[in-house]
């Protein structure tokens, strides 16, 4: 409140304070009142903005607590295991036992590797292959042609899935012959398909 406003109010209240002669007295008083109202409106608006901002921040923070995601979901294929395997002089057959919780996609990007040393060979399911969904309790048979194995006996066969999961099993006898020691072993994807799970099976699939 300005000095002029205080003097005017004192004069109106008890008539003891003389009001100086000012030609634009009323205009100045009205202007002062307008400024006072504007300051009050600005203060109220600023307070509302602060309260709103704190409310939004509180919602964001509470949202982080109320809607915080649980532990990262495990990859869909992390419980897939390689069960029965078959090897003959020109191909390897890997039977995948289905996941424990949710379907595992078997398709492009899946890599099949045989061996873990310098003689190792691998192949990737091509982009042209239509992926299949390996569900809980299902089995899939993955077949690849294989030739010229000059590595050790009982190599490990491994399947790497795009989600970072891996399944391994050790192969038995019947490996391809080493026809050219100077050339690498060749593994090429052929097919993958779902197969029936034998009923009454009691022994769980094994994996190394």
C-alpha positions as a LaTeX table, in Angstrom:
\begin{tabular}{lrrr}
\hline
Residue & $x$ (\AA) & $y$ (\AA) & $z$ (\AA) \\
\hline
Unk1 & 0.00 & 0.00 & 0.00 \\
Unk2 & 1.36 & 3.44 & $-0.97$ \\
Unk3 & 1.70 & 6.43 & 1.39 \\
Unk4 & $-1.08$ & 8.19 & $-0.46$ \\
Unk5 & $-3.46$ & 5.28 & 0.07 \\
Unk6 & $-2.60$ & 5.12 & 3.77 \\
Unk7 & $-3.23$ & 8.86 & 4.18 \\
Unk8 & $-6.54$ & 8.64 & 2.35 \\
Unk9 & $-7.72$ & 5.73 & 4.48 \\
Unk10 & $-6.70$ & 7.55 & 7.68 \\
Unk11 & $-8.58$ & 10.67 & 6.59 \\
Unk12 & $-11.73$ & 8.70 & 5.76 \\
Unk13 & $-11.49$ & 6.87 & 9.10 \\
Unk14 & $-11.02$ & 9.79 & 11.50 \\
Unk15 & $-10.45$ & 12.95 & 9.44 \\
Unk16 & $-7.21$ & 13.79 & 11.23 \\
Unk17 & $-4.76$ & 13.31 & 8.40 \\
Unk18 & $-4.85$ & 16.04 & 5.75 \\
Unk19 & $-4.97$ & 14.86 & 2.20 \\
Unk20 & $-2.63$ & 16.85 & $-0.03$ \\
Unk21 & $-4.03$ & 18.52 & $-3.09$ \\
Unk22 & $-3.23$ & 16.26 & $-5.97$ \\
Unk23 & $-5.03$ & 16.93 & $-9.30$ \\
Unk24 & $-5.10$ & 13.26 & $-10.33$ \\
Unk25 & $-5.67$ & 11.86 & $-6.86$ \\
Unk26 & $-8.52$ & 9.54 & $-7.81$ \\
Unk27 & $-6.68$ & 8.22 & $-10.88$ \\
Unk28 & $-3.56$ & 7.52 & $-8.80$ \\
Unk29 & $-5.58$ & 5.74 & $-6.13$ \\
Unk30 & $-7.37$ & 3.62 & $-8.71$ \\
Unk31 & $-4.07$ & 2.82 & $-10.42$ \\
Unk32 & $-2.59$ & 1.77 & $-7.08$ \\
Unk33 & $-5.57$ & $-0.45$ & $-6.38$ \\
Unk34 & $-5.27$ & $-2.03$ & $-9.82$ \\
Unk35 & $-1.60$ & $-2.77$ & $-9.22$ \\
Unk36 & $-2.45$ & $-4.26$ & $-5.87$ \\
Unk37 & $-5.10$ & $-6.53$ & $-7.43$ \\
Unk38 & $-2.70$ & $-7.52$ & $-10.21$ \\
Unk39 & $-0.04$ & $-8.46$ & $-7.67$ \\
Unk40 & $-2.55$ & $-10.56$ & $-5.76$ \\
Unk41 & $-3.70$ & $-12.31$ & $-8.95$ \\
Unk42 & $-0.09$ & $-12.97$ & $-9.94$ \\
Unk43 & 0.70 & $-14.30$ & $-6.47$ \\
Unk44 & $-2.32$ & $-16.62$ & $-6.54$ \\
Unk45 & $-1.40$ & $-17.85$ & $-10.04$ \\
Unk46 & 2.20 & $-18.47$ & $-9.03$ \\
Unk47 & 1.08 & $-20.35$ & $-5.94$ \\
Unk48 & $-1.27$ & $-22.47$ & $-8.05$ \\
Unk49 & 1.54 & $-23.29$ & $-10.47$ \\
Unk50 & 3.82 & $-24.36$ & $-7.64$ \\
Unk51 & 1.12 & $-26.52$ & $-6.08$ \\
Unk52 & 0.30 & $-28.06$ & $-9.46$ \\
Unk53 & 3.96 & $-28.72$ & $-10.13$ \\
Unk54 & 4.39 & $-30.40$ & $-6.77$ \\
Unk55 & 1.27 & $-32.44$ & $-7.40$ \\
Unk56 & 2.55 & $-33.62$ & $-10.79$ \\
Unk57 & 5.94 & $-34.42$ & $-9.29$ \\
Unk58 & 4.20 & $-36.36$ & $-6.54$ \\
Unk59 & 2.19 & $-38.30$ & $-9.10$ \\
Unk60 & 5.34 & $-39.08$ & $-11.05$ \\
Unk61 & 7.17 & $-40.19$ & $-7.95$ \\
Unk62 & 4.23 & $-42.20$ & $-6.69$ \\
Unk63 & 3.84 & $-43.68$ & $-10.15$ \\
Unk64 & 7.42 & $-44.89$ & $-9.90$ \\
Unk65 & 6.48 & $-46.69$ & $-6.68$ \\
Unk66 & 2.97 & $-47.84$ & $-7.54$ \\
Unk67 & 3.75 & $-48.95$ & $-11.07$ \\
Unk68 & 7.38 & $-49.99$ & $-10.71$ \\
Unk69 & 8.00 & $-53.00$ & $-12.93$ \\
Unk70 & 8.82 & $-56.22$ & $-11.20$ \\
Unk71 & 12.02 & $-58.16$ & $-11.81$ \\
Unk72 & 12.94 & $-58.39$ & $-15.46$ \\
Unk73 & 11.05 & $-61.19$ & $-17.12$ \\
Unk74 & 13.18 & $-64.19$ & $-17.94$ \\
Unk75 & 13.84 & $-64.84$ & $-21.62$ \\
Unk76 & 11.19 & $-67.06$ & $-23.18$ \\
Unk77 & 13.70 & $-69.71$ & $-24.23$ \\
Unk78 & 15.85 & $-69.92$ & $-21.09$ \\
Unk79 & 14.26 & $-73.21$ & $-19.95$ \\
Unk80 & 14.43 & $-74.95$ & $-23.32$ \\
Unk81 & 16.65 & $-78.03$ & $-23.21$ \\
Unk82 & 18.06 & $-80.35$ & $-25.82$ \\
Unk83 & 16.70 & $-83.82$ & $-25.24$ \\
Unk84 & 17.31 & $-86.78$ & $-27.54$ \\
Unk85 & 19.89 & $-86.20$ & $-30.25$ \\
Unk86 & 20.73 & $-88.14$ & $-33.36$ \\
Unk87 & 23.85 & $-88.07$ & $-35.50$ \\
Unk88 & 24.67 & $-89.86$ & $-38.71$ \\
Unk89 & 27.40 & $-89.33$ & $-41.32$ \\
Unk90 & 25.61 & $-86.44$ & $-43.00$ \\
Unk91 & 23.31 & $-84.75$ & $-40.50$ \\
Unk92 & 22.59 & $-83.94$ & $-36.87$ \\
Unk93 & 19.13 & $-83.93$ & $-35.31$ \\
Unk94 & 18.47 & $-82.02$ & $-32.08$ \\
Unk95 & 15.18 & $-82.42$ & $-30.23$ \\
Unk96 & 14.23 & $-79.39$ & $-28.16$ \\
Unk97 & 12.04 & $-79.84$ & $-25.10$ \\
Unk98 & 9.67 & $-76.92$ & $-24.65$ \\
Unk99 & 9.99 & $-74.09$ & $-22.15$ \\
Unk100 & 8.52 & $-74.03$ & $-18.67$ \\
Unk101 & 6.45 & $-70.86$ & $-18.82$ \\
Unk102 & 5.78 & $-69.32$ & $-22.22$ \\
Unk103 & 6.34 & $-70.13$ & $-25.89$ \\
Unk104 & 9.82 & $-69.93$ & $-27.32$ \\
Unk105 & 10.11 & $-68.82$ & $-30.97$ \\
Unk106 & 12.30 & $-71.04$ & $-33.09$ \\
Unk107 & 13.07 & $-69.24$ & $-36.29$ \\
Unk108 & 15.42 & $-66.82$ & $-38.05$ \\
Unk109 & 18.39 & $-65.82$ & $-35.94$ \\
Unk110 & 18.61 & $-69.09$ & $-34.02$ \\
Unk111 & 22.20 & $-70.34$ & $-34.26$ \\
Unk112 & 23.25 & $-73.99$ & $-34.14$ \\
Unk113 & 26.87 & $-74.74$ & $-33.24$ \\
Unk114 & 28.76 & $-78.03$ & $-33.00$ \\
Unk115 & 32.09 & $-78.10$ & $-31.19$ \\
Unk116 & 33.85 & $-75.59$ & $-28.98$ \\
Unk117 & 37.38 & $-75.57$ & $-30.37$ \\
Unk118 & 39.03 & $-74.55$ & $-33.63$ \\
Unk119 & 37.08 & $-77.25$ & $-35.44$ \\
Unk120 & 33.71 & $-75.81$ & $-34.36$ \\
Unk121 & 31.13 & $-75.15$ & $-37.04$ \\
Unk122 & 27.83 & $-73.34$ & $-36.96$ \\
Unk123 & 24.79 & $-72.37$ & $-39.01$ \\
Unk124 & 21.95 & $-69.90$ & $-38.54$ \\
Unk125 & 18.27 & $-70.39$ & $-39.30$ \\
Unk126 & 17.75 & $-68.20$ & $-42.40$ \\
Unk127 & 15.34 & $-65.29$ & $-42.68$ \\
Unk128 & 13.29 & $-67.21$ & $-45.23$ \\
Unk129 & 12.29 & $-69.84$ & $-42.66$ \\
Unk130 & 8.82 & $-69.42$ & $-41.18$ \\
Unk131 & 9.30 & $-69.41$ & $-37.40$ \\
Unk132 & 7.50 & $-71.90$ & $-35.22$ \\
Unk133 & 6.35 & $-71.43$ & $-31.65$ \\
Unk134 & 7.62 & $-74.04$ & $-29.22$ \\
Unk135 & 5.07 & $-74.09$ & $-26.42$ \\
Unk136 & 5.09 & $-75.49$ & $-22.92$ \\
Unk137 & 5.14 & $-79.28$ & $-23.03$ \\
Unk138 & 5.95 & $-79.39$ & $-26.75$ \\
Unk139 & 8.97 & $-80.62$ & $-28.64$ \\
Unk140 & 10.65 & $-79.40$ & $-31.78$ \\
Unk141 & 13.07 & $-81.26$ & $-34.00$ \\
Unk142 & 15.85 & $-79.20$ & $-35.54$ \\
Unk143 & 17.84 & $-80.80$ & $-38.33$ \\
Unk144 & 21.06 & $-79.64$ & $-40.02$ \\
Unk145 & 23.27 & $-81.26$ & $-42.61$ \\
Unk146 & 26.81 & $-81.88$ & $-41.32$ \\
Unk147 & 29.98 & $-82.97$ & $-43.06$ \\
Unk148 & 33.76 & $-83.22$ & $-42.68$ \\
Unk149 & 34.12 & $-83.31$ & $-38.89$ \\
Unk150 & 37.81 & $-83.37$ & $-37.96$ \\
Unk151 & 37.37 & $-82.36$ & $-34.34$ \\
Unk152 & 37.28 & $-84.48$ & $-31.21$ \\
Unk153 & 34.85 & $-87.17$ & $-30.17$ \\
Unk154 & 31.56 & $-86.36$ & $-28.45$ \\
Unk155 & 31.45 & $-82.66$ & $-29.34$ \\
Unk156 & 28.92 & $-80.35$ & $-27.70$ \\
Unk157 & 25.96 & $-79.19$ & $-29.76$ \\
Unk158 & 24.63 & $-75.76$ & $-28.78$ \\
Unk159 & 21.62 & $-73.72$ & $-29.78$ \\
Unk160 & 21.69 & $-69.97$ & $-29.17$ \\
Unk161 & 18.39 & $-68.09$ & $-29.26$ \\
Unk162 & 18.03 & $-64.41$ & $-30.19$ \\
Unk163 & 16.82 & $-63.60$ & $-26.66$ \\
Unk164 & 20.21 & $-64.62$ & $-25.24$ \\
Unk165 & 19.17 & $-68.08$ & $-24.04$ \\
Unk166 & 21.24 & $-71.16$ & $-24.74$ \\
Unk167 & 20.75 & $-74.93$ & $-24.67$ \\
Unk168 & 23.54 & $-77.52$ & $-24.92$ \\
Unk169 & 23.92 & $-81.28$ & $-25.21$ \\
Unk170 & 26.83 & $-83.59$ & $-25.87$ \\
Unk171 & 26.66 & $-85.68$ & $-29.04$ \\
Unk172 & 27.42 & $-89.37$ & $-29.13$ \\
Unk173 & 28.87 & $-91.58$ & $-31.82$ \\
Unk174 & 28.16 & $-91.61$ & $-35.52$ \\
Unk175 & 29.93 & $-88.34$ & $-36.32$ \\
Unk176 & 30.63 & $-87.35$ & $-39.92$ \\
Unk177 & 33.94 & $-88.58$ & $-41.32$ \\
Unk178 & 36.92 & $-86.25$ & $-41.64$ \\
Unk179 & 37.25 & $-86.23$ & $-45.41$ \\
Unk180 & 39.48 & $-83.16$ & $-45.77$ \\
Unk181 & 41.55 & $-82.13$ & $-42.71$ \\
Unk182 & 42.54 & $-78.89$ & $-44.41$ \\
Unk183 & 38.94 & $-77.72$ & $-44.82$ \\
Unk184 & 36.45 & $-76.65$ & $-42.13$ \\
Unk185 & 33.51 & $-78.71$ & $-41.07$ \\
Unk186 & 30.26 & $-77.65$ & $-42.73$ \\
Unk187 & 26.93 & $-77.35$ & $-40.92$ \\
Unk188 & 23.82 & $-76.15$ & $-42.76$ \\
Unk189 & 20.32 & $-75.70$ & $-41.38$ \\
Unk190 & 17.71 & $-77.90$ & $-43.05$ \\
Unk191 & 14.43 & $-77.72$ & $-41.16$ \\
Unk192 & 12.66 & $-77.34$ & $-37.82$ \\
Unk193 & 9.28 & $-78.75$ & $-36.96$ \\
Unk194 & 7.11 & $-79.53$ & $-33.97$ \\
Unk195 & 6.88 & $-83.20$ & $-33.04$ \\
Unk196 & 4.55 & $-85.17$ & $-30.79$ \\
Unk197 & 5.64 & $-85.80$ & $-27.23$ \\
Unk198 & 5.32 & $-89.51$ & $-26.41$ \\
Unk199 & 2.60 & $-90.14$ & $-23.82$ \\
Unk200 & 3.51 & $-91.80$ & $-20.55$ \\
Unk201 & 7.04 & $-90.48$ & $-20.64$ \\
Unk202 & 8.43 & $-90.32$ & $-17.11$ \\
Unk203 & 12.13 & $-89.57$ & $-17.50$ \\
Unk204 & 12.82 & $-85.83$ & $-17.86$ \\
Unk205 & 15.00 & $-84.68$ & $-20.76$ \\
Unk206 & 18.67 & $-84.33$ & $-19.97$ \\
Unk207 & 20.96 & $-81.46$ & $-20.86$ \\
Unk208 & 24.60 & $-80.79$ & $-20.13$ \\
\hline
\end{tabular}
